[in-house]
Amino acid sequence: MTLTYRAINACLVLLAITATVIAIGYLQLTVGLDPCPLCIFQRIGLWIMAMFALLAVVFNPRNQAIRWVLWLGSVAGTLWGLSVAMRHTWLQYSPTAVPSCGPGLDYWMQTLPPTEVLSVVLAGNGDCAHIDWTLLGLSIPAWTMALFIVILVILLKLLGNIIKNQP
């Protein structure tokens, strides 16, 4: 059975919605874990991927160029999220590399130019290195990294459909 272009993108949107509900609905609102700046950046990568996948579901373009653009947008969001999750996981499992805790993302957004905010956030802080919650021995960023890898595999399947010009 071959999944269609629209069905694969719908799966990606559903995956992003499920991950968001778990992150915000359960971990943040129920368990009470506030996201650190790197967690927020991972969510942004997921939402960028989901936005392009949703556009693909809604418009279901037949034009190959448009499919490529939507696929590249999804890949960009996924690679962004994966790279931030990898950095975050590395900070958690290599705490000697982490700078001391500093002010939060809100303060940085108000006082620094956007390029400096990005640089400071990706450097990580003590909050980003702290492991608040685990499942089967893996931290939230490690699970998020696994999610982005699964999404990349799905996107590779989608790429195969695009190259073969399948519906």
GROMACS .gro file of C-alpha atoms in nm, residues 6-139:
model
  134
    6ARG     CA    1  -0.163   1.426   0.107
    7ALA     CA    2  -0.187   1.131   0.349
    8ILE     CA    3   0.183   1.145   0.441
    9ASN     CA    4   0.161   1.518   0.507
   10ALA     CA    5  -0.155   1.462   0.713
   11CYS     CA    6   0.041   1.210   0.924
   12LEU     CA    7   0.310   1.473   0.979
   13VAL     CA    8   0.050   1.728   1.091
   14LEU     CA    9  -0.110   1.474   1.325
   15LEU     CA   10   0.231   1.386   1.468
   16ALA     CA   11   0.304   1.755   1.534
   17ILE     CA   12  -0.035   1.809   1.699
   18THR     CA   13   0.016   1.502   1.919
   19ALA     CA   14   0.366   1.615   2.022
   20THR     CA   15   0.237   1.966   2.097
   21VAL     CA   16  -0.049   1.834   2.310
   22ILE     CA   17   0.196   1.618   2.506
   23ALA     CA   18   0.446   1.904   2.549
   24ILE     CA   19   0.201   2.180   2.638
   25GLY     CA   20  -0.108   1.993   2.756
   26TYR     CA   21   0.068   1.735   2.969
   27LEU     CA   22   0.427   1.833   3.050
   28GLN     CA   23   0.370   2.207   3.081
   29LEU     CA   24   0.014   2.245   3.209
   30THR     CA   25  -0.034   1.917   3.400
   31VAL     CA   26   0.313   1.830   3.529
   32GLY     CA   27   0.410   2.197   3.564
   33LEU     CA   28   0.735   2.199   3.366
   34ASP     CA   29   0.808   2.536   3.212
   35PRO     CA   30   0.993   2.513   2.879
   36CYS     CA   31   1.347   2.646   2.866
   37PRO     CA   32   1.456   2.859   2.566
   38LEU     CA   33   1.592   2.556   2.378
   39CYS     CA   34   1.260   2.373   2.431
   40ILE     CA   35   1.078   2.668   2.280
   41PHE     CA   36   1.310   2.668   1.979
   42GLN     CA   37   1.244   2.295   1.930
   43ARG     CA   38   0.869   2.363   1.932
   44ILE     CA   39   0.919   2.635   1.671
   45GLY     CA   40   1.100   2.386   1.444
   46LEU     CA   41   0.815   2.136   1.486
   47TRP     CA   42   0.554   2.402   1.412
   48ILE     CA   43   0.739   2.522   1.101
   49MET     CA   44   0.744   2.163   0.972
   50ALA     CA   45   0.374   2.126   1.055
   51MET     CA   46   0.284   2.455   0.884
   52PHE     CA   47   0.437   2.342   0.553
   53ALA     CA   48   0.282   1.995   0.588
   54LEU     CA   49  -0.059   2.151   0.658
   55LEU     CA   50  -0.029   2.370   0.348
   56ALA     CA   51   0.045   2.052   0.151
   57VAL     CA   52  -0.263   1.882   0.297
   58VAL     CA   53  -0.496   2.176   0.237
   59PHE     CA   54  -0.382   2.260  -0.118
   60ASN     CA   55  -0.257   1.915  -0.229
   61PRO     CA   56  -0.054   2.069  -0.513
   62ARG     CA   57   0.000   1.875  -0.832
   63ASN     CA   58   0.284   2.100  -0.944
   64GLN     CA   59   0.620   1.938  -0.867
   65ALA     CA   60   0.793   2.269  -0.793
   66ILE     CA   61   0.535   2.359  -0.528
   67ARG     CA   62   0.566   2.012  -0.374
   68TRP     CA   63   0.943   2.058  -0.358
   69VAL     CA   64   0.910   2.399  -0.190
   70LEU     CA   65   0.667   2.261   0.069
   71TRP     CA   66   0.890   1.959   0.130
   72LEU     CA   67   1.199   2.179   0.169
   73GLY     CA   68   1.011   2.399   0.419
   74SER     CA   69   0.918   2.091   0.622
   75VAL     CA   70   1.276   1.965   0.609
   76ALA     CA   71   1.410   2.306   0.718
   77GLY     CA   72   1.183   2.312   1.024
   78THR     CA   73   1.270   1.953   1.106
   79LEU     CA   74   1.646   2.006   1.072
   80TRP     CA   75   1.621   2.320   1.284
   81GLY     CA   76   1.433   2.131   1.557
   82LEU     CA   77   1.665   1.830   1.534
   83SER     CA   78   1.979   2.042   1.563
   84VAL     CA   79   1.842   2.229   1.866
   85ALA     CA   80   1.731   1.899   2.026
   86MET     CA   81   2.076   1.751   1.966
   87ARG     CA   82   2.242   2.056   2.122
   88HIS     CA   83   1.999   2.045   2.415
   89THR     CA   84   2.059   1.674   2.474
   90TRP     CA   85   2.435   1.730   2.460
   91LEU     CA   86   2.407   2.009   2.720
   92GLN     CA   87   2.209   1.780   2.950
   93TYR     CA   88   2.451   1.493   2.930
   94SER     CA   89   2.765   1.714   2.938
   95PRO     CA   90   2.688   1.955   3.223
   96THR     CA   91   3.049   2.075   3.249
   97ALA     CA   92   2.999   2.257   2.918
   98VAL     CA   93   2.702   2.458   3.047
   99PRO     CA   94   2.732   2.821   3.153
  100SER     CA   95   2.564   2.930   3.475
  101CYS     CA   96   2.196   3.017   3.482
  102GLY     CA   97   2.116   3.354   3.337
  103PRO     CA   98   1.807   3.564   3.274
  104GLY     CA   99   1.516   3.412   3.084
  105LEU     CA  100   1.420   3.434   2.717
  106ASP     CA  101   1.176   3.723   2.781
  107TYR     CA  102   1.457   3.939   2.918
  108TRP     CA  103   1.686   3.855   2.627
  109MET     CA  104   1.414   3.934   2.372
  110GLN     CA  105   1.363   4.277   2.530
  111THR     CA  106   1.728   4.372   2.569
  112LEU     CA  107   1.925   4.205   2.287
  113PRO     CA  108   1.910   4.216   1.907
  114PRO     CA  109   1.753   3.900   1.754
  115THR     CA  110   2.087   3.763   1.630
  116GLU     CA  111   2.236   3.787   1.979
  117VAL     CA  112   1.927   3.623   2.131
  118LEU     CA  113   1.976   3.329   1.897
  119SER     CA  114   2.343   3.304   1.989
  120VAL     CA  115   2.276   3.325   2.365
  121VAL     CA  116   1.992   3.072   2.354
  122LEU     CA  117   2.191   2.818   2.154
  123ALA     CA  118   2.479   2.851   2.400
  124GLY     CA  119   2.237   2.716   2.661
  125ASN     CA  120   2.213   2.800   3.028
  126GLY     CA  121   2.180   2.611   3.353
  127ASP     CA  122   1.806   2.571   3.305
  128CYS     CA  123   1.862   2.395   2.974
  129ALA     CA  124   2.107   2.147   3.127
  130HIS     CA  125   1.878   2.044   3.412
  131ILE     CA  126   1.684   1.720   3.353
  132ASP     CA  127   1.338   1.765   3.507
  133TRP     CA  128   1.160   1.460   3.369
  134THR     CA  129   1.250   1.130   3.205
  135LEU     CA  130   1.072   0.842   3.039
  136LEU     CA  131   1.258   0.513   3.006
  137GLY     CA  132   1.575   0.694   3.110
  138LEU     CA  133   1.560   0.956   2.833
  139SER     CA  134   1.510   1.328   2.891
   0.00000   0.00000   0.00000
